[in-house]
mmCIF file of C-alpha atoms in Angstrom:
data_model
loop_
_atom_site.group_PDB
_atom_site.id
_atom_site.type_symbol
_atom_site.label_atom_id
_atom_site.label_comp_id
_atom_site.label_asym_id
_atom_site.label_seq_id
_atom_site.Cartn_x
_atom_site.Cartn_y
_atom_site.Cartn_z
ATOM 1 C CA MET A 1 0.021 0.027 -0.118
ATOM 2 C CA LYS A 2 1.223 3.593 -0.918
ATOM 3 C CA PRO A 3 1.905 6.157 1.978
ATOM 4 C CA GLU A 4 -0.544 8.397 0.447
ATOM 5 C CA MET A 5 -3.122 5.327 0.685
ATOM 6 C CA MET A 6 -1.801 4.381 3.919
ATOM 7 C CA LYS A 7 -2.969 8.000 5.711
ATOM 8 C CA ARG A 8 -6.353 7.923 4.436
ATOM 9 C CA VAL A 9 -6.853 4.873 6.317
ATOM 10 C CA LEU A 10 -8.140 7.009 9.403
ATOM 11 C CA LEU A 11 -9.028 7.028 12.827
ATOM 12 C CA ILE A 12 -11.657 9.570 13.354
ATOM 13 C CA SER A 13 -13.178 11.253 10.271
ATOM 14 C CA LEU A 14 -14.649 14.494 11.695
ATOM 15 C CA THR A 15 -16.186 14.624 8.462
ATOM 16 C CA SER A 16 -18.181 11.143 8.809
ATOM 17 C CA LEU A 17 -19.013 13.179 12.636
ATOM 18 C CA VAL A 18 -20.481 15.177 10.991
ATOM 19 C CA ALA A 19 -22.419 13.753 9.059
ATOM 20 C CA LEU A 20 -23.854 12.134 12.192
ATOM 21 C CA ALA A 21 -24.626 14.575 13.812
ATOM 22 C CA GLY A 22 -26.746 15.764 10.746
ATOM 23 C CA CYS A 23 -28.630 12.830 10.658
ATOM 24 C CA HIS A 24 -28.740 12.183 14.980
ATOM 25 C CA SER A 25 -27.497 9.322 14.711
ATOM 26 C CA PHE A 26 -25.140 8.876 17.699
ATOM 27 C CA LYS A 27 -25.599 4.411 17.780
ATOM 28 C CA LYS A 28 -22.027 3.337 17.120
ATOM 29 C CA GLU A 29 -19.537 3.037 19.378
ATOM 30 C CA ASN A 30 -17.873 5.831 21.510
ATOM 31 C CA VAL A 31 -19.671 7.801 19.636
ATOM 32 C CA GLU A 32 -21.178 10.128 21.805
ATOM 33 C CA PRO A 33 -23.030 13.589 20.709
ATOM 34 C CA PRO A 34 -22.986 16.549 20.707
ATOM 35 C CA THR A 35 -23.634 18.044 24.540
ATOM 36 C CA PRO A 36 -26.682 20.324 23.595
ATOM 37 C CA LEU A 37 -25.935 24.835 24.041
ATOM 38 C CA ALA A 38 -28.051 26.202 26.538
ATOM 39 C CA LYS A 39 -31.523 27.451 25.377
ATOM 40 C CA ASP A 40 -31.574 30.111 28.157
ATOM 41 C CA PHE A 41 -28.043 30.960 27.630
ATOM 42 C CA LYS A 42 -27.443 34.587 28.439
ATOM 43 C CA PRO A 43 -24.312 36.148 26.160
ATOM 44 C CA THR A 44 -22.240 38.934 28.913
ATOM 45 C CA VAL A 45 -20.736 40.389 24.740
ATOM 46 C CA GLN A 46 -22.241 42.099 22.014
ATOM 47 C CA VAL A 47 -20.851 40.585 18.995
ATOM 48 C CA SER A 48 -21.743 41.851 15.105
ATOM 49 C CA LYS A 49 -21.173 40.013 12.208
ATOM 50 C CA LEU A 50 -19.296 42.908 9.610
ATOM 51 C CA TRP A 51 -20.310 40.471 7.025
ATOM 52 C CA SER A 52 -20.118 37.376 5.241
ATOM 53 C CA THR A 53 -19.944 35.805 1.209
ATOM 54 C CA SER A 54 -17.923 32.314 0.282
ATOM 55 C CA ILE A 55 -15.845 30.804 -1.654
ATOM 56 C CA GLY A 56 -17.182 27.699 -3.868
ATOM 57 C CA LYS A 57 -17.724 24.810 -2.376
ATOM 58 C CA GLY A 58 -15.600 25.473 0.570
ATOM 59 C CA ALA A 59 -13.169 21.931 1.848
ATOM 60 C CA GLY A 60 -16.159 19.630 1.127
ATOM 61 C CA ASP A 61 -16.126 16.529 2.528
ATOM 62 C CA SER A 62 -12.480 16.031 1.558
ATOM 63 C CA GLY A 63 -10.822 16.228 5.545
ATOM 64 C CA ALA A 64 -9.436 19.074 4.965
ATOM 65 C CA ARG A 65 -9.279 22.300 6.758
ATOM 66 C CA LEU A 66 -9.646 25.998 4.465
ATOM 67 C CA ARG A 67 -8.189 27.986 5.926
ATOM 68 C CA PRO A 68 -8.418 31.884 5.072
ATOM 69 C CA THR A 69 -5.290 34.023 5.431
ATOM 70 C CA VAL A 70 -5.530 38.053 5.819
ATOM 71 C CA VAL A 71 -2.647 40.066 4.620
ATOM 72 C CA ASP A 72 -2.668 43.845 3.987
ATOM 73 C CA GLY A 73 -6.605 44.265 4.988
ATOM 74 C CA VAL A 74 -6.604 41.664 1.595
ATOM 75 C CA LEU A 75 -8.076 38.303 3.723
ATOM 76 C CA TYR A 76 -7.659 35.324 0.959
ATOM 77 C CA ALA A 77 -9.767 32.304 0.597
ATOM 78 C CA ASP A 78 -9.972 28.606 -1.528
ATOM 79 C CA SER A 79 -12.014 25.767 -2.423
ATOM 80 C CA THR A 80 -11.592 22.659 -3.119
ATOM 81 C CA ASP A 81 -13.660 22.632 -6.213
ATOM 82 C CA GLY A 82 -11.057 25.430 -7.330
ATOM 83 C CA LYS A 83 -12.142 28.843 -6.793
ATOM 84 C CA LEU A 84 -9.401 30.985 -5.111
ATOM 85 C CA ALA A 85 -10.377 34.454 -4.519
ATOM 86 C CA ALA A 86 -9.187 38.215 -2.605
ATOM 87 C CA ILE A 87 -11.876 39.767 -0.455
ATOM 88 C CA ASP A 88 -11.057 43.000 1.015
ATOM 89 C CA ALA A 89 -10.993 42.285 4.713
ATOM 90 C CA ASN A 90 -13.309 45.270 6.410
ATOM 91 C CA SER A 91 -15.904 44.729 3.491
ATOM 92 C CA GLY A 92 -16.684 41.298 2.483
ATOM 93 C CA LYS A 93 -16.145 43.137 -0.993
ATOM 94 C CA THR A 94 -14.580 40.460 -3.767
ATOM 95 C CA LEU A 95 -11.473 42.473 -4.479
ATOM 96 C CA TRP A 96 -10.640 39.311 -7.655
ATOM 97 C CA SER A 97 -12.191 35.439 -8.408
ATOM 98 C CA LYS A 98 -10.221 33.174 -10.596
ATOM 99 C CA SER A 99 -11.472 29.476 -11.148
ATOM 100 C CA THR A 100 -9.601 25.954 -12.786
ATOM 101 C CA ARG A 101 -12.737 24.780 -13.311
ATOM 102 C CA THR A 102 -13.655 23.243 -17.044
ATOM 103 C CA GLN A 103 -17.092 25.334 -17.796
ATOM 104 C CA GLY A 104 -19.733 24.834 -19.911
ATOM 105 C CA TRP A 105 -19.684 21.862 -23.000
ATOM 106 C CA PHE A 106 -16.704 23.182 -24.847
ATOM 107 C CA GLY A 107 -14.293 23.148 -21.462
ATOM 108 C CA TRP A 108 -13.695 26.709 -20.780
ATOM 109 C CA GLY A 109 -11.956 27.202 -17.922
ATOM 110 C CA ASP A 110 -8.085 27.794 -17.154
ATOM 111 C CA LYS A 111 -6.278 24.266 -19.396
ATOM 112 C CA LYS A 112 -3.701 24.830 -17.037
ATOM 113 C CA ARG A 113 -4.745 24.056 -14.396
ATOM 114 C CA LYS A 114 -7.637 22.474 -14.905
ATOM 115 C CA ASP A 115 -9.674 21.163 -12.077
ATOM 116 C CA ALA A 116 -7.389 21.362 -9.712
ATOM 117 C CA MET A 117 -8.652 21.123 -6.204
ATOM 118 C CA TYR A 118 -7.049 23.423 -3.438
ATOM 119 C CA ALA A 119 -7.064 22.370 -0.221
ATOM 120 C CA GLY A 120 -3.559 23.508 1.606
ATOM 121 C CA GLY A 121 -5.549 26.951 2.151
ATOM 122 C CA PRO A 122 -3.260 29.889 0.863
ATOM 123 C CA ALA A 123 -0.078 31.885 2.146
ATOM 124 C CA VAL A 124 0.763 34.736 0.845
ATOM 125 C CA ASP A 125 4.324 36.659 1.331
ATOM 126 C CA GLY A 126 4.480 40.252 -0.674
ATOM 127 C CA ASP A 127 3.108 39.441 -4.030
ATOM 128 C CA LEU A 128 3.138 35.797 -4.741
ATOM 129 C CA LEU A 129 0.826 33.785 -3.333
ATOM 130 C CA VAL A 130 1.042 29.548 -2.939
ATOM 131 C CA VAL A 131 -1.534 27.493 -2.505
ATOM 132 C CA GLY A 132 -1.515 23.378 -2.183
ATOM 133 C CA THR A 133 -4.242 20.797 -3.961
ATOM 134 C CA LEU A 134 -5.559 17.079 -3.411
ATOM 135 C CA ASP A 135 -3.307 15.924 -6.547
ATOM 136 C CA GLY A 136 -0.272 16.645 -5.138
ATOM 137 C CA HIS A 137 0.822 20.233 -6.553
ATOM 138 C CA VAL A 138 2.001 23.523 -5.223
ATOM 139 C CA TYR A 139 0.893 26.681 -7.093
ATOM 140 C CA GLY A 140 2.061 30.395 -7.160
ATOM 141 C CA VAL A 141 -0.464 32.577 -8.006
ATOM 142 C CA ASN A 142 0.222 37.111 -8.153
ATOM 143 C CA ALA A 143 -1.183 37.926 -5.288
ATOM 144 C CA LYS A 144 -2.478 40.943 -6.522
ATOM 145 C CA ASP A 145 -4.748 39.277 -9.457
ATOM 146 C CA GLY A 146 -4.746 35.196 -9.753
ATOM 147 C CA SER A 147 -2.980 35.537 -12.039
ATOM 148 C CA PRO A 148 -0.227 32.458 -12.757
ATOM 149 C CA ARG A 149 3.269 32.568 -11.801
ATOM 150 C CA TRP A 150 3.783 28.230 -11.525
ATOM 151 C CA ASP A 151 3.514 24.356 -10.683
ATOM 152 C CA ALA A 152 5.597 22.031 -8.458
ATOM 153 C CA GLU A 153 4.555 19.130 -9.077
ATOM 154 C CA LEU A 154 4.954 16.993 -5.790
ATOM 155 C CA ASP A 155 4.367 13.079 -4.423
ATOM 156 C CA SER A 156 1.144 12.950 -2.326
ATOM 157 C CA GLU A 157 -2.100 15.887 -0.896
ATOM 158 C CA VAL A 158 -1.205 18.910 -0.235
ATOM 159 C CA LEU A 159 -3.511 19.170 2.847
ATOM 160 C CA ALA A 160 -1.251 21.845 5.137
ATOM 161 C CA ALA A 161 -0.875 25.684 4.024
ATOM 162 C CA PRO A 162 2.554 25.826 2.877
ATOM 163 C CA ALA A 163 4.523 28.569 4.033
ATOM 164 C CA ILE A 164 6.774 31.040 2.612
ATOM 165 C CA SER A 165 10.479 32.324 4.281
ATOM 166 C CA GLY A 166 12.510 34.317 2.408
ATOM 167 C CA ASP A 167 13.702 33.028 -1.275
ATOM 168 C CA LEU A 168 11.951 29.661 -0.297
ATOM 169 C CA VAL A 169 8.099 28.372 -0.361
ATOM 170 C CA LEU A 170 8.102 25.904 2.441
ATOM 171 C CA ALA A 171 4.997 22.734 1.928
ATOM 172 C CA ARG A 172 4.825 18.921 3.462
ATOM 173 C CA THR A 173 2.484 16.349 1.683
ATOM 174 C CA GLU A 174 0.227 13.619 3.102
ATOM 175 C CA ASP A 175 3.219 10.769 2.045
ATOM 176 C CA GLY A 176 6.026 12.875 5.396
ATOM 177 C CA ARG A 177 8.049 14.832 2.983
ATOM 178 C CA VAL A 178 8.157 18.265 3.632
ATOM 179 C CA TYR A 179 9.703 20.144 0.287
ATOM 180 C CA GLY A 180 11.624 23.552 0.352
ATOM 181 C CA LEU A 181 10.404 24.814 -2.978
ATOM 182 C CA ASP A 182 12.367 28.078 -4.928
ATOM 183 C CA ARG A 183 10.150 30.818 -4.749
ATOM 184 C CA ALA A 184 10.476 32.237 -7.691
ATOM 185 C CA ASP A 185 9.835 29.092 -9.887
ATOM 186 C CA GLY A 186 8.655 26.869 -7.838
ATOM 187 C CA LYS A 187 11.439 24.518 -8.136
ATOM 188 C CA ARG A 188 12.512 21.753 -5.665
ATOM 189 C CA ARG A 189 15.684 22.462 -3.657
ATOM 190 C CA TRP A 190 15.066 19.333 -0.854
ATOM 191 C CA VAL A 191 12.821 16.889 0.561
ATOM 192 C CA TYR A 192 13.211 15.968 3.982
ATOM 193 C CA ASP A 193 11.221 12.619 3.997
ATOM 194 C CA GLN A 194 10.321 10.807 6.869
ATOM 195 C CA GLY A 195 10.321 7.335 5.493
ATOM 196 C CA SER A 196 7.078 6.112 5.833
ATOM 197 C CA VAL A 197 3.985 6.855 7.673
ATOM 198 C CA PRO A 198 2.052 5.529 10.780
ATOM 199 C CA LEU A 199 -0.679 3.256 9.068
ATOM 200 C CA LEU A 200 -3.733 5.038 11.528
ATOM 201 C CA SER A 201 -3.074 8.413 11.644
ATOM 202 C CA LEU A 202 -5.747 11.147 11.311
ATOM 203 C CA ARG A 203 -6.388 13.094 8.144
ATOM 204 C CA GLY A 204 -4.288 16.638 7.459
ATOM 205 C CA ASN A 205 -1.366 18.146 8.819
ATOM 206 C CA GLY A 206 -0.465 20.854 10.573
ATOM 207 C CA GLY A 207 1.120 23.823 9.213
ATOM 208 C CA LEU A 208 5.196 24.490 8.648
ATOM 209 C CA LEU A 209 6.628 27.025 10.646
ATOM 210 C CA ALA A 210 9.673 28.645 9.590
ATOM 211 C CA ALA A 211 11.392 30.805 12.175
ATOM 212 C CA ASN A 212 15.965 31.491 12.621
ATOM 213 C CA GLY A 213 16.907 29.632 9.637
ATOM 214 C CA VAL A 214 14.515 26.000 11.663
ATOM 215 C CA VAL A 215 11.129 24.695 9.609
ATOM 216 C CA PHE A 216 9.366 22.784 12.857
ATOM 217 C CA PHE A 217 6.316 21.301 12.284
ATOM 218 C CA GLY A 218 4.835 18.006 14.052
ATOM 219 C CA SER A 219 4.436 14.283 12.536
ATOM 220 C CA ASP A 220 2.429 12.078 12.026
ATOM 221 C CA ASP A 221 3.718 9.602 14.455
ATOM 222 C CA GLY A 222 3.408 12.351 16.951
ATOM 223 C CA LYS A 223 6.743 13.824 17.763
ATOM 224 C CA LEU A 224 7.771 17.292 16.766
ATOM 225 C CA VAL A 225 10.880 17.766 14.312
ATOM 226 C CA ALA A 226 13.236 20.159 13.642
ATOM 227 C CA LEU A 227 14.768 21.304 10.016
ATOM 228 C CA ARG A 228 17.507 23.438 8.198
ATOM 229 C CA GLU A 229 15.657 25.633 6.292
ATOM 230 C CA ASP A 230 18.766 25.697 3.568
ATOM 231 C CA ASN A 231 18.830 22.147 3.127
ATOM 232 C CA GLY A 232 16.501 20.162 4.976
ATOM 233 C CA ALA A 233 19.032 17.602 6.843
ATOM 234 C CA LYS A 234 17.597 17.527 10.696
ATOM 235 C CA LEU A 235 17.896 18.855 13.336
ATOM 236 C CA TRP A 236 16.388 17.177 16.568
ATOM 237 C CA GLU A 237 13.410 15.750 17.174
ATOM 238 C CA GLN A 238 11.152 15.200 20.252
ATOM 239 C CA LYS A 239 8.397 12.735 21.056
ATOM 240 C CA LEU A 240 4.330 14.324 21.728
ATOM 241 C CA SER A 241 2.717 11.179 22.461
ATOM 242 C CA SER A 242 3.455 8.008 24.114
ATOM 243 C CA GLY A 243 1.631 5.477 21.930
ATOM 244 C CA VAL A 244 1.350 2.543 24.206
ATOM 245 C CA GLY A 245 -1.718 0.153 23.779
ATOM 246 C CA ARG A 246 -3.681 -2.584 23.480
ATOM 247 C CA THR A 247 -5.088 -1.845 19.624
ATOM 248 C CA ASP A 248 -3.752 0.098 16.671
ATOM 249 C CA ILE A 249 -6.669 2.816 17.090
ATOM 250 C CA GLU A 250 -5.144 3.063 21.517
ATOM 251 C CA ARG A 251 -1.201 3.726 19.580
ATOM 252 C CA LEU A 252 -2.295 6.234 17.406
ATOM 253 C CA ASP A 253 0.434 8.580 17.626
ATOM 254 C CA ASP A 254 -0.168 11.976 15.194
ATOM 255 C CA ALA A 255 0.628 15.517 15.739
ATOM 256 C CA ASP A 256 -1.487 17.756 13.616
ATOM 257 C CA GLY A 257 -1.803 20.899 14.441
ATOM 258 C CA SER A 258 0.875 24.265 14.006
ATOM 259 C CA ILE A 259 3.096 24.659 16.565
ATOM 260 C CA LEU A 260 4.039 27.813 18.692
ATOM 261 C CA LEU A 261 6.845 29.690 19.149
ATOM 262 C CA ASP A 262 6.905 32.247 22.388
ATOM 263 C CA GLY A 263 10.753 33.950 21.868
ATOM 264 C CA SER A 264 12.602 30.775 22.081
ATOM 265 C CA THR A 265 10.595 28.648 24.381
ATOM 266 C CA LEU A 266 7.977 26.288 21.364
ATOM 267 C CA PHE A 267 4.656 24.564 22.226
ATOM 268 C CA ALA A 268 3.588 21.512 21.118
ATOM 269 C CA ALA A 269 0.519 18.482 21.177
ATOM 270 C CA ALA A 270 -0.727 15.381 19.667
ATOM 271 C CA TYR A 271 -3.273 12.882 19.866
ATOM 272 C CA HIS A 272 -3.223 10.714 22.487
ATOM 273 C CA GLY A 273 -0.358 12.663 23.709
ATOM 274 C CA ASN A 274 1.128 14.893 25.391
ATOM 275 C CA LEU A 275 0.662 19.678 25.482
ATOM 276 C CA LEU A 276 4.928 20.197 25.736
ATOM 277 C CA ALA A 277 7.048 22.927 26.055
ATOM 278 C CA VAL A 278 10.332 22.811 24.271
ATOM 279 C CA ASP A 279 12.990 25.150 23.703
ATOM 280 C CA GLY A 280 13.853 25.769 20.074
ATOM 281 C CA PRO A 281 17.804 25.589 20.097
ATOM 282 C CA SER A 282 17.902 21.813 21.436
ATOM 283 C CA GLY A 283 14.533 20.886 20.948
ATOM 284 C CA ARG A 284 15.254 20.226 25.179
ATOM 285 C CA PRO A 285 11.652 19.808 26.714
ATOM 286 C CA LEU A 286 10.604 22.179 29.848
ATOM 287 C CA TRP A 287 7.700 20.763 30.958
ATOM 288 C CA GLY A 288 4.859 18.284 30.015
ATOM 289 C CA HIS A 289 1.448 17.755 30.383
ATOM 290 C CA PRO A 290 -0.703 15.390 29.143
ATOM 291 C CA PHE A 291 -3.247 16.133 26.568
ATOM 292 C CA SER A 292 -4.747 14.531 23.718
ATOM 293 C CA THR A 293 -5.511 16.485 21.190
ATOM 294 C CA PHE A 294 -6.009 16.585 17.213
ATOM 295 C CA VAL A 295 -6.528 20.361 16.752
ATOM 296 C CA SER A 296 -4.226 24.023 17.452
ATOM 297 C CA LEU A 297 -3.644 25.745 19.853
ATOM 298 C CA ALA A 298 -3.786 29.325 20.637
ATOM 299 C CA LEU A 299 -1.177 31.325 22.634
ATOM 300 C CA ALA A 300 -2.103 34.806 24.372
ATOM 301 C CA GLY A 301 0.006 36.431 27.254
ATOM 302 C CA ASN A 302 1.204 34.164 29.827
ATOM 303 C CA ALA A 303 -2.213 32.079 29.027
ATOM 304 C CA LEU A 304 -1.515 29.123 26.384
ATOM 305 C CA TYR A 305 -5.241 27.048 25.417
ATOM 306 C CA GLY A 306 -6.198 24.141 23.581
ATOM 307 C CA VAL A 307 -8.953 22.079 22.912
ATOM 308 C CA ASN A 308 -8.451 18.598 23.574
ATOM 309 C CA ASP A 309 -9.744 15.172 22.009
ATOM 310 C CA GLN A 310 -13.356 15.460 23.871
ATOM 311 C CA SER A 311 -13.794 18.745 22.996
ATOM 312 C CA GLN A 312 -13.125 20.242 26.239
ATOM 313 C CA VAL A 313 -11.985 23.468 27.031
ATOM 314 C CA TRP A 314 -8.851 24.335 28.654
ATOM 315 C CA ALA A 315 -6.592 27.391 29.380
ATOM 316 C CA PHE A 316 -2.754 26.091 30.330
ATOM 317 C CA ASP A 317 -0.486 28.036 32.503
ATOM 318 C CA LYS A 318 2.709 29.102 29.344
ATOM 319 C CA SER A 319 5.270 28.431 31.554
ATOM 320 C CA THR A 320 4.603 25.612 34.134
ATOM 321 C CA GLY A 321 1.549 24.229 32.607
ATOM 322 C CA ALA A 322 -0.043 24.341 34.987
ATOM 323 C CA ASP A 323 -4.258 24.051 34.373
ATOM 324 C CA ILE A 324 -5.879 27.722 34.634
ATOM 325 C CA TRP A 325 -8.504 26.709 33.915
ATOM 326 C CA LYS A 326 -11.692 24.035 31.786
ATOM 327 C CA ASN A 327 -15.313 24.892 30.381
ATOM 328 C CA ASP A 328 -17.004 21.062 29.858
ATOM 329 C CA ALA A 329 -20.040 23.091 28.017
ATOM 330 C CA LEU A 330 -18.523 21.769 24.379
ATOM 331 C CA MET A 331 -18.183 18.627 25.091
ATOM 332 C CA HIS A 332 -18.568 16.182 21.271
ATOM 333 C CA ARG A 333 -19.450 18.859 19.725
ATOM 334 C CA TRP A 334 -15.643 19.004 17.670
ATOM 335 C CA VAL A 335 -15.318 22.065 18.651
ATOM 336 C CA THR A 336 -12.097 23.930 16.369
ATOM 337 C CA GLY A 337 -8.948 24.862 17.362
ATOM 338 C CA PRO A 338 -8.480 28.449 19.916
ATOM 339 C CA ALA A 339 -8.673 31.751 18.748
ATOM 340 C CA VAL A 340 -7.447 35.083 20.676
ATOM 341 C CA GLN A 341 -9.768 37.667 20.343
ATOM 342 C CA GLY A 342 -8.849 40.292 23.560
ATOM 343 C CA ASN A 343 -10.610 39.115 26.548
ATOM 344 C CA TYR A 344 -12.219 35.721 24.707
ATOM 345 C CA VAL A 345 -11.310 31.917 23.509
ATOM 346 C CA VAL A 346 -13.592 31.826 20.222
ATOM 347 C CA VAL A 347 -13.997 27.984 18.622
ATOM 348 C CA GLY A 348 -16.609 27.139 16.498
ATOM 349 C CA ASP A 349 -18.223 23.368 16.279
ATOM 350 C CA LEU A 350 -19.866 21.592 13.963
ATOM 351 C CA GLU A 351 -22.883 23.090 14.008
ATOM 352 C CA GLY A 352 -21.716 26.291 12.373
ATOM 353 C CA TYR A 353 -22.023 27.873 15.454
ATOM 354 C CA VAL A 354 -19.325 30.505 16.723
ATOM 355 C CA HIS A 355 -18.354 30.287 19.932
ATOM 356 C CA TRP A 356 -16.894 32.872 22.494
ATOM 357 C CA LEU A 357 -15.437 31.748 25.952
ATOM 358 C CA GLN A 358 -14.041 34.692 29.029
ATOM 359 C CA THR A 359 -9.450 33.938 29.010
ATOM 360 C CA GLY A 360 -9.706 34.592 32.515
ATOM 361 C CA ASP A 361 -11.919 31.706 33.563
ATOM 362 C CA GLY A 362 -13.715 30.376 30.451
ATOM 363 C CA ALA A 363 -17.355 31.396 30.687
ATOM 364 C CA LEU A 364 -19.906 31.016 27.714
ATOM 365 C CA ALA A 365 -19.866 34.996 27.213
ATOM 366 C CA ALA A 366 -20.891 34.278 23.126
ATOM 367 C CA ARG A 367 -22.050 33.042 20.457
ATOM 368 C CA MET A 368 -23.210 33.399 16.984
ATOM 369 C CA ARG A 369 -24.094 31.362 14.103
ATOM 370 C CA LEU A 370 -22.461 31.485 10.749
ATOM 371 C CA SER A 371 -24.403 28.657 9.557
ATOM 372 C CA LYS A 372 -25.587 24.872 9.580
ATOM 373 C CA LYS A 373 -22.577 23.395 8.276
ATOM 374 C CA ALA A 374 -19.850 22.162 10.312
ATOM 375 C CA ILE A 375 -16.699 24.641 11.435
ATOM 376 C CA HIS A 376 -13.308 22.250 10.910
ATOM 377 C CA ALA A 377 -11.257 25.124 11.135
ATOM 378 C CA GLN A 378 -8.682 27.674 13.506
ATOM 379 C CA PRO A 379 -10.806 30.451 13.403
ATOM 380 C CA LEU A 380 -8.952 33.194 12.009
ATOM 381 C CA VAL A 381 -8.549 37.227 14.534
ATOM 382 C CA VAL A 382 -6.748 39.238 12.867
ATOM 383 C CA GLY A 383 -6.355 43.007 14.920
ATOM 384 C CA ASP A 384 -10.093 42.588 16.040
ATOM 385 C CA THR A 385 -12.116 41.231 13.370
ATOM 386 C CA VAL A 386 -12.686 37.265 14.133
ATOM 387 C CA TYR A 387 -12.939 35.112 10.313
ATOM 388 C CA VAL A 388 -14.410 32.255 10.114
ATOM 389 C CA GLU A 389 -14.719 29.145 7.482
ATOM 390 C CA ASP A 390 -16.916 26.044 6.899
ATOM 391 C CA VAL A 391 -17.384 23.017 5.263
ATOM 392 C CA LYS A 392 -18.872 24.750 2.394
ATOM 393 C CA GLY A 393 -17.094 27.995 1.679
ATOM 394 C CA HIS A 394 -18.996 30.260 4.121
ATOM 395 C CA ILE A 395 -17.100 32.794 5.574
ATOM 396 C CA GLY A 396 -18.494 35.266 8.551
ATOM 397 C CA ALA A 397 -15.884 38.939 9.858
ATOM 398 C CA TYR A 398 -16.862 39.104 13.296
ATOM 399 C CA ARG A 399 -16.385 41.893 15.481
ATOM 400 C CA LEU A 400 -16.972 42.213 19.543
ATOM 401 C CA SER A 401 -17.653 44.854 21.769
ATOM 402 C CA ALA A 402 -18.582 44.630 25.594
ATOM 403 C CA HIS A 403 -22.359 45.755 26.903
#
């Protein structure tokens, strides 16, 4: 079996869980129904929707967590049905939109990028936009108008957003490889090969973090890995998950969240594993806390925020890993990774709701409904605005103010 096929053997498919939620069928063993939302909930902060729009069919049932990005007041978003767009982040007005799908009986459309299934989420630096696809490509695009620049063909799906660092574009694929591509033309400079990926793995990858000449990422076998940015050579790795248990599922390790950097300290977590603070230069653990998650973390002030595999929202002291608070109100709602908007933690859930929790004690403060579709991607906070996208490509922008 090829690595990219093995990657499709999933422990948990978020899309299948959402499907279960939609038909209210929770009879399968070990699948808990989502905690009902309180009908008498009284918000303590006012939330305003600034605008909403949509981008193609979104992630659909691909399992990708499509998350937009905002650069210099422009929001960039993509979809698995070949849509790519730039949107004014303040007004929601579309600035430009491109489609790689062929159109009509005569095949009108972009033949060079016919039926590109964008999946990695866009990354933008200056006038360069890069995005990955389900069929193993990374495209370089002019961020000003969406016109194509170059096409790099890789060996497997690109489900994580690429990263741009200096003259390199960094991308990872579902078969355990990380690529360094030339920013100017997409040509391959180096490739790091994990060697093999586990037979069982959660679908998806966390993004790459490039800092101080090093590329950091969480691997499919539950490790935090550091590579040299100039040539892809491995500097060190640190185990995040123990991989113990009687069955393959119990032993499953996977680090699918993005890595956070604060000063010289890295923060990472894994499914069936630990939340770990690691010294960046050496890879030496500073502290660890048992914590199983398959989504990204968030950091603000002296606190680190996470959502575990039961959808409990946690806050930890970033210096020691000690618990600050835990909120159980959203259990089994398949909550996204958290984002921090002012004094609130923001998450989305499987029924299209967006929730705000107080950073001080974790109390629920507000909720809005983007749509009736699941939200898988971590919300994006830029300034005083949070942007949220669901699996069907609906995007909403929200701002809040105290009563």
